[in-house]
Short mmCIF file of C-alpha atoms in Angstrom, two decimals:
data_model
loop_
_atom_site.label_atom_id
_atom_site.label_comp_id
_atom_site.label_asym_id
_atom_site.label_seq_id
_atom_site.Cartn_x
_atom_site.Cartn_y
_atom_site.Cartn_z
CA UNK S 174 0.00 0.00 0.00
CA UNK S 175 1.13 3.57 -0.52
CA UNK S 176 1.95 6.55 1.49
CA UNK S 177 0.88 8.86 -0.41
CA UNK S 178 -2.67 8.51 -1.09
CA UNK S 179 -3.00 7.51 2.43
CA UNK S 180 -1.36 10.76 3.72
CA UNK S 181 -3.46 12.83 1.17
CA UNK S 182 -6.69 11.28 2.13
CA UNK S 183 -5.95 11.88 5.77
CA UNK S 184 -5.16 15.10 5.16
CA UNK S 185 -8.52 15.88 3.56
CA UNK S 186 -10.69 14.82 6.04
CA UNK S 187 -8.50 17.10 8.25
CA UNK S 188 -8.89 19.76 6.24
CA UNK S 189 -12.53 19.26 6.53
CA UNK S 190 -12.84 18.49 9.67
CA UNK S 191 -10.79 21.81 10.83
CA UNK S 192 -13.24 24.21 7.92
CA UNK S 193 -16.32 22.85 10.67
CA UNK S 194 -16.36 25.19 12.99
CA UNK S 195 -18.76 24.20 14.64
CA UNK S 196 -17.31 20.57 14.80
CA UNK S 197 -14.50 22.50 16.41
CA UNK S 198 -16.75 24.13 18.94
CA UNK S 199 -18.62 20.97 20.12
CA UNK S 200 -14.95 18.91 20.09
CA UNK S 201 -13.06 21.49 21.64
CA UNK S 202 -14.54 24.25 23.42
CA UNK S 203 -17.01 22.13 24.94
CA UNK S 204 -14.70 19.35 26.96
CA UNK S 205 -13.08 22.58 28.24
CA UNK S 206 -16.43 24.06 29.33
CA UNK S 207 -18.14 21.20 31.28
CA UNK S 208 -14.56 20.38 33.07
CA UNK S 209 -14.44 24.04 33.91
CA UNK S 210 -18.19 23.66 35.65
CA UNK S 211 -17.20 20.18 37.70
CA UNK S 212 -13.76 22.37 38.74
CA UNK S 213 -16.21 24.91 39.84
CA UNK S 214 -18.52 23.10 41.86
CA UNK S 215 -15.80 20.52 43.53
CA UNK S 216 -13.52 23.98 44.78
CA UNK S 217 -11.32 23.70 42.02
CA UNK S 218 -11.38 27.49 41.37
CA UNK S 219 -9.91 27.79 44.63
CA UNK S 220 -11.18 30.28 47.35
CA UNK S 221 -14.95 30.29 47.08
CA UNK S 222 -16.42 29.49 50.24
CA UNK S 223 -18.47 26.32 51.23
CA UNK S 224 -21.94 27.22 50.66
CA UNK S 225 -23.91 26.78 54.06
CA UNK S 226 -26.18 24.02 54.85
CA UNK S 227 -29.48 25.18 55.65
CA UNK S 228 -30.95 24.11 58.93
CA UNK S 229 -33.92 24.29 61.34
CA UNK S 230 -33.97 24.03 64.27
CA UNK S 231 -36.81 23.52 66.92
CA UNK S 232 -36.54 24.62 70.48
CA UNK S 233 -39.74 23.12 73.05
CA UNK S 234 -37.24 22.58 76.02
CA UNK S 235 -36.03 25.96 76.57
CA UNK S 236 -33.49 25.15 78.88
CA UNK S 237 -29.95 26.16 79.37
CA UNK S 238 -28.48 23.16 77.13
CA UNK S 239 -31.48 23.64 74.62
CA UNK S 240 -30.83 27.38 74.13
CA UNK S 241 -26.74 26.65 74.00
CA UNK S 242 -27.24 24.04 71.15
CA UNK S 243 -29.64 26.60 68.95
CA UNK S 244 -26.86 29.78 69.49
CA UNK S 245 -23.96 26.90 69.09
CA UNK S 246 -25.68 25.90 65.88
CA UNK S 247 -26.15 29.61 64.33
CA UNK S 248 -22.69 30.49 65.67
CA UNK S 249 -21.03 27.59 63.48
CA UNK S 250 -20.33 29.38 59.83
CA UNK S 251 -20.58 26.13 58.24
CA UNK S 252 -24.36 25.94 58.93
CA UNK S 253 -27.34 28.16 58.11
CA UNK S 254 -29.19 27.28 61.37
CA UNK S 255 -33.08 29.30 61.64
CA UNK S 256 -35.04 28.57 64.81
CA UNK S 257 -38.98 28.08 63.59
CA UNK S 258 -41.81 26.43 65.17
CA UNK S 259 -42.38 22.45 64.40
CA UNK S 260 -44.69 22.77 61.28
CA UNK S 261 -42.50 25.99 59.49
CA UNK S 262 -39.22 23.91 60.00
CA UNK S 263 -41.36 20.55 58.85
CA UNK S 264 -42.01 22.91 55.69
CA UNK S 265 -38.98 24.17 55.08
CA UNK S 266 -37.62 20.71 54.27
CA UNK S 267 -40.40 19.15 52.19
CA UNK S 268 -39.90 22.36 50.17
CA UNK S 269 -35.88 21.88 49.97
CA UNK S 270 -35.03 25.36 51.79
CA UNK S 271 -33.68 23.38 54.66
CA UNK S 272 -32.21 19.68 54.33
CA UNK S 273 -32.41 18.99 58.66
CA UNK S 274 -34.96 19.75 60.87
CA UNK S 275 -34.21 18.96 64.48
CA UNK S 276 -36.86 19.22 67.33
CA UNK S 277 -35.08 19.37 71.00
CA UNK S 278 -38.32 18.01 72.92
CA UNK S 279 -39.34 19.65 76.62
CA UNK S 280 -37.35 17.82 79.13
CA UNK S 281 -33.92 17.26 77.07
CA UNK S 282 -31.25 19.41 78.97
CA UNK S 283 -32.37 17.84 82.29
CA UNK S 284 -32.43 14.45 80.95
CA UNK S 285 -29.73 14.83 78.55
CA UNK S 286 -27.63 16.16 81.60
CA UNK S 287 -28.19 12.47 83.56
CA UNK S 288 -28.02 10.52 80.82
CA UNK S 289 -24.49 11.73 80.15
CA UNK S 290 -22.93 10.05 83.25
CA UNK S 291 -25.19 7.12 82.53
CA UNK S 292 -27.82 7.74 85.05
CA UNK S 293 -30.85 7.77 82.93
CA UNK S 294 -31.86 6.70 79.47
CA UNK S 295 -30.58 9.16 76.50
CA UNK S 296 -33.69 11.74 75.49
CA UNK S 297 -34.51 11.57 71.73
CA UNK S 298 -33.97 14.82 69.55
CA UNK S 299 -36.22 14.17 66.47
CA UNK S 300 -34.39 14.57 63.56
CA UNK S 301 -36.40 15.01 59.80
CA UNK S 302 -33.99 15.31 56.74
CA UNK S 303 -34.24 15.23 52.95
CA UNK S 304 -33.30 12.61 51.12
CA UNK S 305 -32.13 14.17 48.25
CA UNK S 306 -29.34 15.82 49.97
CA UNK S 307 -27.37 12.93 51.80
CA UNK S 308 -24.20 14.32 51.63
CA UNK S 309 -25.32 18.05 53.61
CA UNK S 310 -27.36 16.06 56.16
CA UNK S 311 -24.38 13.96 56.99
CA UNK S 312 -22.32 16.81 57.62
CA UNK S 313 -24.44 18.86 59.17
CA UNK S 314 -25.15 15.86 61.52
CA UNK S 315 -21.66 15.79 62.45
CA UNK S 316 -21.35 19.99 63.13
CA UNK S 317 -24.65 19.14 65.19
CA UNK S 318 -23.37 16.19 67.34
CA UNK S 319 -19.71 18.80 68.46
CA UNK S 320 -22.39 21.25 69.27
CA UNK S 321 -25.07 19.31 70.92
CA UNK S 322 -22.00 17.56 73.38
CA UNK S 323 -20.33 21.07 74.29
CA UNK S 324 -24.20 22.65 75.16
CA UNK S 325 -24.50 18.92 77.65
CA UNK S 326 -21.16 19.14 79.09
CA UNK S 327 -20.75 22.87 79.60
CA UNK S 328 -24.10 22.72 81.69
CA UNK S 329 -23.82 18.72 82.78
CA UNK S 330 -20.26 19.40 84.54
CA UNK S 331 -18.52 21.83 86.89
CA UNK S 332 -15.77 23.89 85.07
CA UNK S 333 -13.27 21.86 86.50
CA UNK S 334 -14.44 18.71 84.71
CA UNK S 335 -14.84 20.56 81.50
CA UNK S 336 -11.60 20.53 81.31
CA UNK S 337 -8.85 18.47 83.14
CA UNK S 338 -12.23 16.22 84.58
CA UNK S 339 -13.41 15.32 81.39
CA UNK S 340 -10.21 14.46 79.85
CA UNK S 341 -9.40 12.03 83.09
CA UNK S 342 -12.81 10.40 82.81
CA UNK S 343 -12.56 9.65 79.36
CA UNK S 344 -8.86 8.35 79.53
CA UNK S 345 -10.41 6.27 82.73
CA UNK S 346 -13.19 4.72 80.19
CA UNK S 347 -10.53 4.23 77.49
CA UNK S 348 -8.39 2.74 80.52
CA UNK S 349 -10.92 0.56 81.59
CA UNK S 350 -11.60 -1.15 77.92
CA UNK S 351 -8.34 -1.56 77.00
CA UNK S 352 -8.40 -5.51 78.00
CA UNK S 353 -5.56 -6.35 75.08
CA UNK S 354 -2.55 -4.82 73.86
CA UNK S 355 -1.50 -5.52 70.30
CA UNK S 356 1.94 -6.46 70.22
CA UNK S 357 2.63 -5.61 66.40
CA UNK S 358 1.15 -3.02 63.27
CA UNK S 359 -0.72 -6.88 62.36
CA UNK S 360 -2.25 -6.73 65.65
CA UNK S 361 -3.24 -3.34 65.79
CA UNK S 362 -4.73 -3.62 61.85
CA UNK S 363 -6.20 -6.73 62.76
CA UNK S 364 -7.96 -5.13 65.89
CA UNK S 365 -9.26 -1.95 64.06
CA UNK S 366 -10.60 -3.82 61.12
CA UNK S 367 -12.45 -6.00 63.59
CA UNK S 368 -13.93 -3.16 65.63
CA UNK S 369 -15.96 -1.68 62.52
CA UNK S 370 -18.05 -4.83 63.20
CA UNK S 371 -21.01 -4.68 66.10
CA UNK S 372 -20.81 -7.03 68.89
CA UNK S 373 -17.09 -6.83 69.96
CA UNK S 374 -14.62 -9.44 71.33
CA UNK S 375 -17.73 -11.32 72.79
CA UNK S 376 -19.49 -11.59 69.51
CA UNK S 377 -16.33 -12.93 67.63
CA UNK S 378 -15.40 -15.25 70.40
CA UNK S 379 -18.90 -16.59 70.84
CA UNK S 380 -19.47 -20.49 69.75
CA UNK S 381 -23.35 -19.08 69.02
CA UNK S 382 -23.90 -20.63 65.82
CA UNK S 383 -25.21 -17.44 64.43
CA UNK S 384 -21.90 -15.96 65.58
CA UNK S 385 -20.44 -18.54 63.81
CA UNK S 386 -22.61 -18.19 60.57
CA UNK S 387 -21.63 -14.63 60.77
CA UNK S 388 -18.00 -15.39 61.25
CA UNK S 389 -18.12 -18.33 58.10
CA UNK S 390 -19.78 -15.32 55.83
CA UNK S 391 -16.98 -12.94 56.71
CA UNK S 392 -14.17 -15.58 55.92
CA UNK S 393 -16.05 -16.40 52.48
CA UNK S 394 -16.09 -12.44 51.28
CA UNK S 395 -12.47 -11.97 52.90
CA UNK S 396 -10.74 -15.46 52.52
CA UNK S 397 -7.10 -13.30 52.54
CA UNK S 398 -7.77 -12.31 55.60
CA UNK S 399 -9.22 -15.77 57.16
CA UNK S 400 -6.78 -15.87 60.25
CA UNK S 401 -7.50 -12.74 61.31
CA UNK S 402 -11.26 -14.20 62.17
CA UNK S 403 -9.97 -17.11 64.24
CA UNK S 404 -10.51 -16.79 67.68
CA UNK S 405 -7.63 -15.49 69.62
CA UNK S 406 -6.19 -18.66 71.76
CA UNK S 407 -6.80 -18.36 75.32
CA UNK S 408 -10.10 -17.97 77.65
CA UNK S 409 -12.43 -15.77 76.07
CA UNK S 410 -13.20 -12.40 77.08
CA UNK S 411 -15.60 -11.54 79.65
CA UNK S 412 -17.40 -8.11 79.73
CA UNK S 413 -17.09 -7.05 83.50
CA UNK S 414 -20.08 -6.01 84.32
CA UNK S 415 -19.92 -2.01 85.35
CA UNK S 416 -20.49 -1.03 89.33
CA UNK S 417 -23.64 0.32 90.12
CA UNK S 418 -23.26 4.44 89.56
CA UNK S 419 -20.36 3.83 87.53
CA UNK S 420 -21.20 3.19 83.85
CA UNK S 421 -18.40 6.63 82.85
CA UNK S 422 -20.10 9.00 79.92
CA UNK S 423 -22.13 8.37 77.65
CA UNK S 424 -24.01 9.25 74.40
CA UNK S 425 -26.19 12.16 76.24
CA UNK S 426 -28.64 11.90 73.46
CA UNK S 427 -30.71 9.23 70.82
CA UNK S 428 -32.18 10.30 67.52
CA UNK S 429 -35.54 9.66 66.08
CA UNK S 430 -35.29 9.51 62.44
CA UNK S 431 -37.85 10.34 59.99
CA UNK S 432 -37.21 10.98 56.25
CA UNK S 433 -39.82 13.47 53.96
CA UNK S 434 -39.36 10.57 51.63
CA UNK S 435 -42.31 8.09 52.50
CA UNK S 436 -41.34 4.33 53.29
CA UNK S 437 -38.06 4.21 54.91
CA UNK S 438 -35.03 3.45 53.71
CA UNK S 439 -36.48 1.44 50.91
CA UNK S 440 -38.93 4.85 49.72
CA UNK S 441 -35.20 7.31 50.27
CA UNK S 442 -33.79 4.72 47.10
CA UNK S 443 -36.67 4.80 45.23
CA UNK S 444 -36.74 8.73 45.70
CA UNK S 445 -33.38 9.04 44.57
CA UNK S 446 -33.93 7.17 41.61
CA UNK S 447 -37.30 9.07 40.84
CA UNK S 448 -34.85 12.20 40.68
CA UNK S 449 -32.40 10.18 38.10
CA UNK S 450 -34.93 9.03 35.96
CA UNK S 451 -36.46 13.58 36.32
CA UNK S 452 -32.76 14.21 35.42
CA UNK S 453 -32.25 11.66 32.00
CA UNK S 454 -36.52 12.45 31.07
CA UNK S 455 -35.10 16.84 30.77
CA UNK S 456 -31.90 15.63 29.24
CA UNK S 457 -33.43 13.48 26.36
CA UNK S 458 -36.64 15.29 25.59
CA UNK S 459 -34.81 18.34 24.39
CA UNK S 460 -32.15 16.28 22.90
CA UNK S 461 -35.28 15.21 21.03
CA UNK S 462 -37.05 18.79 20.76
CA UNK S 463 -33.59 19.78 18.93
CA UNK S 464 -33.39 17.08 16.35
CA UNK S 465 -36.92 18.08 15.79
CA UNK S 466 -35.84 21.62 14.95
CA UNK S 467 -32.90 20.23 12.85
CA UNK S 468 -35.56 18.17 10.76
CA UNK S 469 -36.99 21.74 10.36
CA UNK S 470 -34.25 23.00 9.16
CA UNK S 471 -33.44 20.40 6.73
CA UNK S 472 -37.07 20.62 5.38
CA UNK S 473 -36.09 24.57 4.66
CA UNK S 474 -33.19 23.81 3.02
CA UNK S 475 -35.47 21.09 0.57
CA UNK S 476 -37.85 24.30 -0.48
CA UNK S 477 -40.38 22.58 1.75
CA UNK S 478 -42.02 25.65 3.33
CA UNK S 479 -41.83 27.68 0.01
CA UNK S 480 -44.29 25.01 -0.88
CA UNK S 481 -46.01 24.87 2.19
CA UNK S 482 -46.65 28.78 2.28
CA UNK S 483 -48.54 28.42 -0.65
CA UNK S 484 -50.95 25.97 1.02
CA UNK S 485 -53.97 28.13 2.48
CA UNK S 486 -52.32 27.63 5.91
CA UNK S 487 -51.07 30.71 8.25
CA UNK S 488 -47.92 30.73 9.16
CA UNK S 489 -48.90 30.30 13.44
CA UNK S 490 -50.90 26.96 12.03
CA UNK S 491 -47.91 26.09 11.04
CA UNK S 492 -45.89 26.81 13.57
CA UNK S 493 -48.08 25.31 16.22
CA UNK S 494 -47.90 21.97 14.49
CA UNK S 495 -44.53 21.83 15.01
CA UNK S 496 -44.81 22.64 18.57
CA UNK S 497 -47.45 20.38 19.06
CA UNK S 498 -46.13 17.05 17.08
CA UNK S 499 -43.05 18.22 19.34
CA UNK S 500 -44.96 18.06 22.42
CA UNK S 501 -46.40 14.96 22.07
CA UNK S 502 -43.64 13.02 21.51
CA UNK S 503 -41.70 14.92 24.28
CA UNK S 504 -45.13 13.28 26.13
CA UNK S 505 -44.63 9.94 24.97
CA UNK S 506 -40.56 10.15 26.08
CA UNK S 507 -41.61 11.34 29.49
CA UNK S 508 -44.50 8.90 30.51
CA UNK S 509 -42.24 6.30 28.98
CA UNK S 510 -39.30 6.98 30.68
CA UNK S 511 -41.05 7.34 34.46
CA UNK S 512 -42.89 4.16 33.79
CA UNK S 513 -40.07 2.20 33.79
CA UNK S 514 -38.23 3.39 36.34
CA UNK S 515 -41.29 3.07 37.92
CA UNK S 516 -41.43 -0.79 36.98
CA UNK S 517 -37.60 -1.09 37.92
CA UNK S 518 -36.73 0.77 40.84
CA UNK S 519 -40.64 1.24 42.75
CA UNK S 520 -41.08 4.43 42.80
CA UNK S 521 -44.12 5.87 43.11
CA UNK S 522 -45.77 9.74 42.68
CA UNK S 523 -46.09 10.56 46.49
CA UNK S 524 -48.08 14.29 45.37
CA UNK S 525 -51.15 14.98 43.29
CA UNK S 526 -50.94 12.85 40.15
CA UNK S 527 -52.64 16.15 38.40
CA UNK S 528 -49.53 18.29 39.62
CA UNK S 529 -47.57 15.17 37.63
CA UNK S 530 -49.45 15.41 34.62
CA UNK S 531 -49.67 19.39 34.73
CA UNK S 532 -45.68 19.58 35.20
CA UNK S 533 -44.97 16.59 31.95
CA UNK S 534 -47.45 18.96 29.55
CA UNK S 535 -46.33 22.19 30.30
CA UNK S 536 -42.09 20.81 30.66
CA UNK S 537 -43.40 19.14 26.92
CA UNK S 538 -44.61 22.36 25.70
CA UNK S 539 -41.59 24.01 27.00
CA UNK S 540 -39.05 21.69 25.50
CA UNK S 541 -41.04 21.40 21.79
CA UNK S 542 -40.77 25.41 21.61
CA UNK S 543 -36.92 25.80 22.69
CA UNK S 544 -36.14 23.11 19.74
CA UNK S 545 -38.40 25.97 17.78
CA UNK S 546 -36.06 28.53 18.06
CA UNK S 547 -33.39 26.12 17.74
CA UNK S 548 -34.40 26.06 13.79
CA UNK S 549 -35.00 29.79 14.21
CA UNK S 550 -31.71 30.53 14.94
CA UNK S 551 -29.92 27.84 13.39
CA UNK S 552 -28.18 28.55 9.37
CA UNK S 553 -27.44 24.74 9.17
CA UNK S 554 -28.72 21.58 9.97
CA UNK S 555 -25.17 20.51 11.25
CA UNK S 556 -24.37 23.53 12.79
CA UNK S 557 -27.70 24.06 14.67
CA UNK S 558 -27.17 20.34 16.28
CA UNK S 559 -23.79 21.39 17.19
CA UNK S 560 -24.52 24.54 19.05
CA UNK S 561 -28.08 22.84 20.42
CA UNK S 562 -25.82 20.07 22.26
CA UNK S 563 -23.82 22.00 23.55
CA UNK S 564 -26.02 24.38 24.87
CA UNK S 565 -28.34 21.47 26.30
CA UNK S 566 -25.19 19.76 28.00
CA UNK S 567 -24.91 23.25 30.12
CA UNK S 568 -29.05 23.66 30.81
CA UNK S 569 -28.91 20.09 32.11
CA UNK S 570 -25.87 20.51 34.25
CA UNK S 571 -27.16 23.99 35.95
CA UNK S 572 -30.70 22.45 36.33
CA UNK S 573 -29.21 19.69 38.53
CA UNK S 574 -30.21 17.15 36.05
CA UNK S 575 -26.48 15.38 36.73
CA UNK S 576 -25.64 17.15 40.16
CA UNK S 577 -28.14 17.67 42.95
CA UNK S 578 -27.88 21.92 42.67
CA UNK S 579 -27.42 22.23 46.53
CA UNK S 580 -24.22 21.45 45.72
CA UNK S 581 -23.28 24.52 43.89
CA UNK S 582 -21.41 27.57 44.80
CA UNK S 583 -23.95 30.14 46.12
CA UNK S 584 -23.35 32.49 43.18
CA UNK S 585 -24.21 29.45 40.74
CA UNK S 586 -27.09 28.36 42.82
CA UNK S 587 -28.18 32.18 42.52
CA UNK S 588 -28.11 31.66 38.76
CA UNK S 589 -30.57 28.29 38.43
CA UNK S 590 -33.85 29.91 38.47
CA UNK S 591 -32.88 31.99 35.07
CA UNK S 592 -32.66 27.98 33.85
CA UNK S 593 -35.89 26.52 32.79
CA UNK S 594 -34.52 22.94 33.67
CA UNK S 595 -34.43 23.83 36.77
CA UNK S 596 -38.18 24.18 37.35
CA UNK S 597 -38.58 20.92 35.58
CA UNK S 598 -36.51 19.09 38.05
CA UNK S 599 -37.78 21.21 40.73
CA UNK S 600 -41.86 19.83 39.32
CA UNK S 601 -40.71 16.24 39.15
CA UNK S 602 -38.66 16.45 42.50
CA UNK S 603 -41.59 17.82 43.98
CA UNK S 604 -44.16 15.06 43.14
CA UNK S 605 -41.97 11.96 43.37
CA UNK S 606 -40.08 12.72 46.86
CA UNK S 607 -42.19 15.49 48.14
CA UNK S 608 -45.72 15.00 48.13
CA UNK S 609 -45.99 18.30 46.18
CA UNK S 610 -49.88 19.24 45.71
CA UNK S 611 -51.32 21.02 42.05
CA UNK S 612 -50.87 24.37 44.38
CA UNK S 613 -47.16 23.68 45.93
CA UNK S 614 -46.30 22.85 42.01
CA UNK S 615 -47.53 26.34 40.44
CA UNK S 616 -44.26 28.16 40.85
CA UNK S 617 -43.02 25.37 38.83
CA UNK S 618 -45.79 25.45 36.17
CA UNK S 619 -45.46 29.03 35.71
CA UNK S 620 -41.66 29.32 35.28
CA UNK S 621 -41.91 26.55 32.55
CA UNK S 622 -44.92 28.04 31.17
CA UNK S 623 -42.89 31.58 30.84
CA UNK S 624 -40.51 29.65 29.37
CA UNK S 625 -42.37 27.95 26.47
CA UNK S 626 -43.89 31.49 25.63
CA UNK S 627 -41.17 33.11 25.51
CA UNK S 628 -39.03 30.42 23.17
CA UNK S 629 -42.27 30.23 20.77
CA UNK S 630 -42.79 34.13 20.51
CA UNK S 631 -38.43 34.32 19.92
CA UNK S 632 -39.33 31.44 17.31
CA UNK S 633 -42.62 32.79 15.40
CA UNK S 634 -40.89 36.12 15.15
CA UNK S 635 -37.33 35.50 14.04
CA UNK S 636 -38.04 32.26 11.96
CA UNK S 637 -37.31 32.36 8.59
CA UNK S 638 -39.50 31.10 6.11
CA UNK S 639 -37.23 30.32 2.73
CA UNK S 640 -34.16 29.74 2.30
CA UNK S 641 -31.48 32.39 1.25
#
């Protein structure tokens, strides 16, 4: 075979390839604009500040300890703590302007304050979180838990144990557990790996056979590491039982856990995949509303609407049965699309199914006339896809249709509500997850329903109706 023609033919399709700029564009500038959003939203532009998680909190004690954990928790910068009455702060969540509520119950500094040396039973703080923020409500359930111990032991002990009597009692505890002493790194690897499991030394020493069922399971998932489940030779390890009045500290508080996500653990899965499927259902239909206005194109460039014009058949008619054969098929993507995750992952609409059915037509309507003024805009069929894609790829990714939005930069979050796919994931959130009525939806409905009007007025007015 020869060089030459080879090298000449690659060349060409070089050639061409570099003369499309808009190839160029969606190759090019496009890696280097998503990368640049990620960088942005994971700190890797450097000094922007964590945004704050929003909180509520609920204060029916009004005691000392009560009153130090709600100033302890607006103090902390990393946490937009609001005190509001039970039903606002319940609110605030199932709307997503708060991802924690906690409600400190009457009686929880007194009781909190014996249950700390182990003289009573732990009082329950009620906590409510939303689902679809996991990563906030696990760290704001951490900044909690620092301030909810220093508001128990700054009013549970006397200065002096603050300080040089708290670090004693807790060495004493440590003291008192410390019934082995690994004698090499092996030992010390072997005994933290084993203390992620419940049940301690008593558990893995037991001949129960569900110990030993448990023990046979671990061995089959982590055969490398069988010896480390033998038993350790010797007698085994009896728990001394603690004196009377002298349990040390403990946890000075329990949690009662309640999700806005209905069903448990098993309804927070399904609602996260409810919001996966919301995110792919926006993605796709205007992929499809922008091959539809691409097709439009392509029948301009054929002389197709030179013919059409002299049909007796306005130009709106016209229009609006593009939109419409648009819409429906944006329809037919969206019902599809829900039904089977439906089917796969059991998720089910837990607000009005109208609010459902009002958010698909009007997010249809909305998505038929943006791939409208795609054609209206676009010169080319080729380089109307390009530009389309590219600007889809950025709607998607400020609507939170890949990343939840709470997990943008204040300034960016600031920008989402100029996005219409942020209403549509803020519709579909709302009915899947949280129980969203027709009413709750509206701002929703409206925002999308600005949207289509303003994409098919753009469209009707700056289409162009033959080629040049």
């Amino acid at each position: 075979m020869s060089a030459r023609p080879l090298l000449a033919l690659v060349a060409k399709d070089l050639k061409v390839f570099l003369s499309d700029r808009y190839a160029l564009v969606l190759s090019f500038l496009a890696p280097v604009a998503l990368a640049s959003f990620m960088a942005l939203i994971f700190g890797g532009a450097g000094a922007a500040p964590p945004s704050r998680i929003p909180i509520r909190l609920t204060d029916e004690d009004g005691s000392a300890i009560a009153r130090r954990i709600v100033s302890g928790s607006a103090a902390d910068d990393r946490l937009d703590a609001v005190e509001q009455p039970r039903d606002l702060a319940r609110s605030a969540v199932r709307t997503g302007d708060a991802v924690l509520s906690v409600v400190i119950p009457p009686g929880f500094g007194e009781a909190a304050a014996d249950a700390l040396y182990g003289d009573a039973e732990p009082p329950e703080l009620h906590f409510l979180h939303d689902p679809m923020s996991q990563s906030d409500v696990s760290l704001a359930r951490g900044l909690l838990t620092r301030v909810i111990l220093e508001a128990v032991t700054s009013e549970a002990l006397s200065p002096g144990d603050r300080q040089d009597g708290l670090i004693d009692l807790l060495s004493e505890e440590l003291l008192n557990n410390d019934v082995t002493s690994p004698d090499s790194d092996e030992d010390i690897q072997r005994a933290e790996f084993l203390a992620l499991f419940d049940g301690g030394d008593s558990w893995w020493q037991s001949p129960a056979p569900e110990a030993e069922a448990g023990r046979a399971e671990l061995v089959e998932a982590f055969p490398g590491l069988a010896d480390w489940f033998e038993p350790v030779p010797g007698e085994p390890i009896e728990a001394e039982a603690d004196p009377p009045g002298d349990r040390g500290l403990t946890l000075p508080y329990a949690t009662r856990e309640e999700s806005i996500a209905p069903g448990g653990s098993e309804g927070e899965q399904a609602s996260l995949a409810a919001h996966a499927f919301a995110g792919m259902v926006v993605q796709f239909v205007l992929f499809s509303a922008v091959e539809w206005g691409v097709v439009l194109l392509q029948e301009r460039q054929r002389g197709l609407w030179k013919r059409l014009r002299s049909a007796p058949v306005s130009r709106s008619t016209l229009m609006l049965s593009k939109i419409l054969g648009c819409a429906t098929v944006s329809l037919a993507i969206i019902l599809s699309v829900f039904a089977a995750g439906a089917l796969l992952f059991g998720y089910r609409i837990a607000g009005d199914p109208i609010a459902f059915a009002a958010t698909a037509v009007v997010f249809a309507l909305m998505a038929s006339a943006f791939g409208l003024t795609v054609a209206s805009l676009g010169r080319t069929p080729q380089g109307a896809r390009s530009v389309a894609l590219l600007g889809v790829l950025v709607m998607v990714m400020l609507g939170g249709c890949w990343i939840p939005s709470f997990l943008f930069p204040d300034w960016l979050q600031s920008l989402t509500p100029a996005i219409p796919t942020r209403w549509a994931i803020d519709g579909f959130d709302g009915v899947f997850t949280r129980g969203y009525s027709l009413a709750e939806t509206l701002p929703a409905l409206a925002a999308l329903a600005a949207f289509a009007a303003g994409f098919g007025l753009f469209s009707t007015l700056a289409f162009r109706w033959s080629e040049p």
